[in-house]
Amino acid sequence: MIAAYGGGRVLAGSVDAVARPLPARVIPLRPERINTLLGLELPAAEIVGILERCGFTAVDGGVRVPSYRTDVHGEADLAEEVARFYGYDRIPAVLPPGAPAEEGRPPADRLLAQVRDVMVGAGFHEVFTFSFAPADLGRRLRLGPDHPQHRPVRLANPMGEEQAALRTTLLGGVLEVLRYNARRRVESAALFELGTVYLPRPDDPAGALPDERQHLLAAGMGRFPGRHWQGQAAAFDVFYLKGTLMRLARRLGVDLDLRPAPLPFLHPGRSAEVVLAGRVVGCLGELHPDLAEEWDLPERVSLFEVDVSALLEADRQPVRFQAPPRFPAVLRDVAFIVPEDIPAARAEQVIRAHAGPWLEELELFDVYQGDPVPAGKRSLAYALAYRAADRTLTDAEVDEVHARVRQALERELGAVLR
């Protein structure tokens, strides 16, 4: 019918109408390479047998690919065919070789990651502010005359007066963020920033590049968000900031001390310097009420700022695993009255110096001023836990050490035991 009515022509035999003939493809086969890719140790004969059952033809040095397998192009495809037929569940699981990536991170990056972990775990939110600051920020914050903010690195072509110099402290930027939130009726906020400050070099000539340091600033106002059925939520006060700073010091393996110091931008009597190995590396306290009013902030804003670069440069103690104790602890308390100008940290130093190696824990659990404690004095009460690693301590042994602690408090601090 095609020939009679459609104009077709009948040909003898069969005709294969294709655009071009498909050439035979041969892929080199290296059994050792197949085993390397799959993590197996299959004999060469078994690999060839698997491929033949999948339609491939073994030739000298390789295999011929069936014409219908247009998806197979190289040795990796042959390895996939072997794995599919052999069974993925029969391939053993092996960890990739090489050291963990953490080892390759610079020490500074690992330190900053630990700092962020501690701050986020304490309930703070990270913020990022501009690296520029007003040239008169030192005057506005009432920073001391020796503070580098009074001689910042100025920009040659600033965008405005509020960004005329490189910052030497993170305080100005974070206070701006707090003010922005306070004006929008955000009553509680806890923020921190890890950023670079640019300190002028006092011994270098004019125009020298500044000393770039990593600083950490944390500031809080109000309380933790939400209410608690047991009472009010914890406040972001100076004591909470101090606890966060000490938790950070323990995490980093450094020993920080606090030394009372009158700082002009902090509340009188609620300010301290942060000291590391005799060197001042930061400050802690409550924002001065006059400054809080000028910045449209609540009356009580607590903060600390520390030089993280100094913590990185310090000799830090590595954190080591300590097995759970095998023997029970012996508990003792000591309460005494001292002049109110003696810091609790000083009393703690005396106790630790005379309690010996058996002292495991020391906790200040009570501070009291008022009747019947004389004016100008206060009562401090500590809980001590003594424990030996190799045996159970007797009451007589602990009483002897505890008596030595009590005598040292009387002798060195003039304490009156209660």
CSV table of C-alpha atoms in Angstrom, one decimal, residues 148-383:
chain,number,residue,atom,x,y,z
A,148,PRO,CA,43.4,56.1,73.7
A,149,GLN,CA,39.9,57.3,72.6
A,150,HIS,CA,41.1,60.8,73.2
A,151,ARG,CA,43.6,60.4,70.3
A,152,PRO,CA,42.0,58.0,67.9
A,153,VAL,CA,43.1,57.4,64.3
A,154,ARG,CA,41.1,59.9,62.3
A,155,LEU,CA,39.7,59.2,58.8
A,156,ALA,CA,40.9,61.5,56.0
A,157,ASN,CA,37.5,61.6,54.4
A,158,PRO,CA,34.8,60.5,56.9
A,159,MET,CA,31.1,60.1,55.9
A,160,GLY,CA,30.1,62.2,58.9
A,161,GLU,CA,31.0,63.3,62.4
A,162,GLU,CA,29.6,60.1,63.9
A,163,GLN,CA,32.1,58.0,61.9
A,164,ALA,CA,35.1,60.3,61.9
A,165,ALA,CA,37.6,58.0,63.6
A,166,LEU,CA,38.5,54.3,64.2
A,167,ARG,CA,37.0,53.0,67.4
A,168,THR,CA,39.3,52.3,70.4
A,169,THR,CA,36.5,50.7,72.4
A,170,LEU,CA,33.4,48.7,71.7
A,171,LEU,CA,31.3,50.6,74.3
A,172,GLY,CA,30.0,53.4,72.0
A,173,GLY,CA,28.5,51.0,69.4
A,174,VAL,CA,26.9,48.7,71.9
A,175,LEU,CA,25.4,51.6,73.8
A,176,GLU,CA,23.9,52.8,70.6
A,177,VAL,CA,22.2,49.4,70.1
A,178,LEU,CA,20.9,49.4,73.6
A,179,ARG,CA,19.5,53.0,73.1
A,180,TYR,CA,17.9,51.9,69.9
A,181,ASN,CA,16.1,49.1,71.7
A,182,ALA,CA,15.2,51.1,74.8
A,183,ARG,CA,13.5,53.8,72.7
A,184,ARG,CA,11.3,51.0,71.3
A,185,ARG,CA,10.2,49.9,74.7
A,186,VAL,CA,12.5,46.9,74.9
A,187,GLU,CA,13.0,46.6,78.6
A,188,SER,CA,15.5,43.7,78.7
A,189,ALA,CA,18.5,43.1,76.5
A,190,ALA,CA,21.8,41.2,76.9
A,191,LEU,CA,24.3,41.9,74.1
A,192,PHE,CA,27.9,41.1,73.3
A,193,GLU,CA,30.3,42.0,70.5
A,194,LEU,CA,33.6,40.5,69.5
A,195,GLY,CA,35.3,43.1,67.4
A,196,THR,CA,38.5,44.8,66.5
A,197,VAL,CA,39.6,48.1,68.2
A,198,TYR,CA,42.4,50.3,66.8
A,199,LEU,CA,44.7,51.6,69.4
A,200,PRO,CA,47.3,54.3,68.6
A,201,ARG,CA,50.9,53.3,69.2
A,202,PRO,CA,52.4,55.7,71.7
A,203,ASP,CA,56.0,55.1,70.7
A,204,ASP,CA,55.5,55.2,66.9
A,205,PRO,CA,55.7,58.3,64.7
A,206,ALA,CA,52.6,60.0,63.5
A,207,GLY,CA,50.8,58.2,60.7
A,208,ALA,CA,51.9,54.7,61.9
A,209,LEU,CA,49.4,51.9,61.6
A,210,PRO,CA,47.4,51.4,64.8
A,211,ASP,CA,47.6,48.4,67.0
A,212,GLU,CA,44.6,46.1,66.2
A,213,ARG,CA,43.3,44.2,69.1
A,214,GLN,CA,40.3,41.9,69.5
A,215,HIS,CA,38.0,43.0,72.3
A,216,LEU,CA,34.9,41.5,73.9
A,217,LEU,CA,32.2,43.7,75.3
A,218,ALA,CA,29.1,42.5,77.0
A,219,ALA,CA,26.2,44.7,78.3
A,220,GLY,CA,22.9,43.9,79.8
A,221,MET,CA,19.8,45.7,81.1
A,222,GLY,CA,16.6,44.4,82.7
A,223,ARG,CA,16.0,40.8,83.3
A,224,PHE,CA,15.9,37.5,81.4
A,225,PRO,CA,12.9,37.4,79.1
A,226,GLY,CA,9.8,35.8,80.5
A,227,ARG,CA,8.5,35.1,83.9
A,228,HIS,CA,9.3,32.2,86.3
A,229,TRP,CA,6.8,30.4,88.5
A,230,GLN,CA,9.3,30.6,91.4
A,231,GLY,CA,9.7,34.3,91.3
A,232,GLN,CA,11.3,37.0,89.2
A,233,ALA,CA,13.7,36.1,86.4
A,234,ALA,CA,17.4,36.7,87.0
A,235,ALA,CA,18.6,40.3,86.4
A,236,PHE,CA,21.3,41.2,84.0
A,237,ASP,CA,23.1,43.0,86.8
A,238,VAL,CA,26.8,43.5,87.6
A,239,PHE,CA,26.9,40.3,89.5
A,240,TYR,CA,25.6,38.3,86.6
A,241,LEU,CA,28.1,40.0,84.3
A,242,LYS,CA,30.9,39.1,86.8
A,243,GLY,CA,29.8,35.5,86.9
A,244,THR,CA,29.7,35.3,83.1
A,245,LEU,CA,33.2,36.8,82.9
A,246,MET,CA,34.6,34.3,85.4
A,247,ARG,CA,32.9,31.4,83.6
A,248,LEU,CA,34.6,32.7,80.4
A,249,ALA,CA,38.0,32.8,82.2
A,250,ARG,CA,37.6,29.2,83.4
A,251,ARG,CA,36.6,28.1,79.9
A,252,LEU,CA,39.7,29.7,78.4
A,253,GLY,CA,42.0,28.5,81.2
A,254,VAL,CA,43.1,31.9,82.5
A,255,ASP,CA,43.1,33.4,86.0
A,256,LEU,CA,41.4,36.8,86.1
A,257,ASP,CA,41.3,39.0,89.1
A,258,LEU,CA,39.0,42.0,89.8
A,259,ARG,CA,40.5,45.1,91.4
A,260,PRO,CA,38.2,47.9,92.6
A,261,ALA,CA,39.0,51.0,90.6
A,262,PRO,CA,37.2,54.4,90.1
A,263,LEU,CA,36.5,54.5,86.4
A,264,PRO,CA,34.8,57.8,85.3
A,265,PHE,CA,32.2,56.1,83.0
A,266,LEU,CA,31.2,53.5,85.6
A,267,HIS,CA,29.1,53.8,88.8
A,268,PRO,CA,31.2,54.9,91.8
A,269,GLY,CA,31.6,51.8,94.0
A,270,ARG,CA,30.4,49.5,91.3
A,271,SER,CA,33.4,49.4,89.0
A,272,ALA,CA,36.5,47.3,88.8
A,273,GLU,CA,39.5,46.6,86.6
A,274,VAL,CA,40.0,43.2,85.1
A,275,VAL,CA,43.6,42.1,85.8
A,276,LEU,CA,45.5,39.2,84.2
A,277,ALA,CA,49.0,38.4,85.6
A,278,GLY,CA,49.3,41.9,87.0
A,279,ARG,CA,48.2,43.6,83.8
A,280,VAL,CA,44.9,45.5,83.4
A,281,VAL,CA,43.1,43.9,80.4
A,282,GLY,CA,39.6,45.3,80.9
A,283,CYS,CA,36.9,46.7,83.1
A,284,LEU,CA,33.7,45.6,84.8
A,285,GLY,CA,30.9,47.5,86.4
A,286,GLU,CA,27.7,49.4,86.1
A,287,LEU,CA,27.3,52.3,83.7
A,288,HIS,CA,27.4,55.7,85.4
A,289,PRO,CA,23.8,56.9,86.0
A,290,ASP,CA,24.5,60.3,84.4
A,291,LEU,CA,25.8,58.5,81.2
A,292,ALA,CA,22.8,56.2,81.3
A,293,GLU,CA,20.5,59.3,81.3
A,294,GLU,CA,22.4,61.0,78.5
A,295,TRP,CA,22.1,57.9,76.4
A,296,ASP,CA,18.4,57.4,77.2
A,297,LEU,CA,19.0,54.1,78.9
A,298,PRO,CA,17.6,52.6,82.1
A,299,GLU,CA,19.3,53.6,85.2
A,300,ARG,CA,21.1,50.3,85.7
A,301,VAL,CA,23.1,49.0,82.7
A,302,SER,CA,25.9,46.5,83.5
A,303,LEU,CA,28.9,45.8,81.3
A,304,PHE,CA,32.4,44.5,80.9
A,305,GLU,CA,35.0,44.9,78.2
A,306,VAL,CA,38.2,42.8,78.0
A,307,ASP,CA,41.1,42.5,75.6
A,308,VAL,CA,40.6,39.0,74.1
A,309,SER,CA,44.0,39.3,72.4
A,310,ALA,CA,45.6,39.5,75.8
A,311,LEU,CA,43.8,36.3,76.8
A,312,LEU,CA,45.1,34.6,73.7
A,313,GLU,CA,48.7,35.7,74.5
A,314,ALA,CA,48.6,34.6,78.1
A,315,ASP,CA,49.7,31.2,79.4
A,316,ARG,CA,46.5,29.3,79.5
A,317,GLN,CA,45.9,26.1,81.4
A,318,PRO,CA,44.5,23.3,79.3
A,319,VAL,CA,41.2,21.7,80.4
A,320,ARG,CA,41.9,18.1,81.4
A,321,PHE,CA,39.5,15.3,82.3
A,322,GLN,CA,39.1,14.6,86.0
A,323,ALA,CA,37.6,11.3,87.0
A,324,PRO,CA,34.7,11.4,89.5
A,325,PRO,CA,35.9,11.2,93.1
A,326,ARG,CA,35.9,7.8,94.8
A,327,PHE,CA,35.9,9.0,98.4
A,328,PRO,CA,33.3,11.3,100.2
A,329,ALA,CA,34.0,14.9,100.9
A,330,VAL,CA,34.0,16.4,104.4
A,331,LEU,CA,32.0,19.7,104.7
A,332,ARG,CA,32.8,22.6,107.0
A,333,ASP,CA,31.6,26.2,107.3
A,334,VAL,CA,33.3,29.3,108.5
A,335,ALA,CA,31.7,32.7,109.2
A,336,PHE,CA,33.5,35.8,110.3
A,337,ILE,CA,33.3,39.6,110.6
A,338,VAL,CA,35.7,41.8,108.7
A,339,PRO,CA,35.9,45.5,107.8
A,340,GLU,CA,33.7,46.2,104.8
A,341,ASP,CA,36.6,47.5,102.7
A,342,ILE,CA,38.2,44.0,102.7
A,343,PRO,CA,37.0,42.3,99.5
A,344,ALA,CA,35.7,38.8,99.6
A,345,ALA,CA,38.4,37.8,97.0
A,346,ARG,CA,41.0,38.6,99.6
A,347,ALA,CA,39.3,36.4,102.2
A,348,GLU,CA,39.2,33.6,99.6
A,349,GLN,CA,42.9,34.0,98.9
A,350,VAL,CA,43.7,33.5,102.6
A,351,ILE,CA,41.5,30.5,102.9
A,352,ARG,CA,43.0,28.8,99.9
A,353,ALA,CA,46.5,29.6,101.0
A,354,HIS,CA,46.1,27.8,104.3
A,355,ALA,CA,43.5,25.0,103.5
A,356,GLY,CA,46.1,22.9,101.7
A,357,PRO,CA,45.6,20.4,98.9
A,358,TRP,CA,42.5,18.8,100.4
A,359,LEU,CA,40.3,21.9,99.7
A,360,GLU,CA,38.2,20.9,96.7
A,361,GLU,CA,35.4,23.6,96.8
A,362,LEU,CA,35.1,27.0,98.3
A,363,GLU,CA,31.8,28.9,98.1
A,364,LEU,CA,30.7,32.2,99.6
A,365,PHE,CA,27.1,31.6,100.6
A,366,ASP,CA,26.2,34.6,102.8
A,367,VAL,CA,27.0,38.3,103.1
A,368,TYR,CA,25.3,40.2,105.9
A,369,GLN,CA,25.5,43.8,107.2
A,370,GLY,CA,23.3,45.2,110.0
A,371,ASP,CA,22.5,44.4,113.6
A,372,PRO,CA,24.3,42.8,115.4
A,373,VAL,CA,27.3,43.3,113.1
A,374,PRO,CA,29.0,46.6,114.0
A,375,ALA,CA,28.8,49.5,111.5
A,376,GLY,CA,31.6,49.6,108.9
A,377,LYS,CA,31.9,45.8,109.0
A,378,ARG,CA,30.2,42.9,107.4
A,379,SER,CA,29.8,39.2,107.9
A,380,LEU,CA,31.1,36.7,105.3
A,381,ALA,CA,30.2,33.0,105.4
A,382,TYR,CA,32.0,30.3,103.4
A,383,ALA,CA,31.3,26.6,102.7
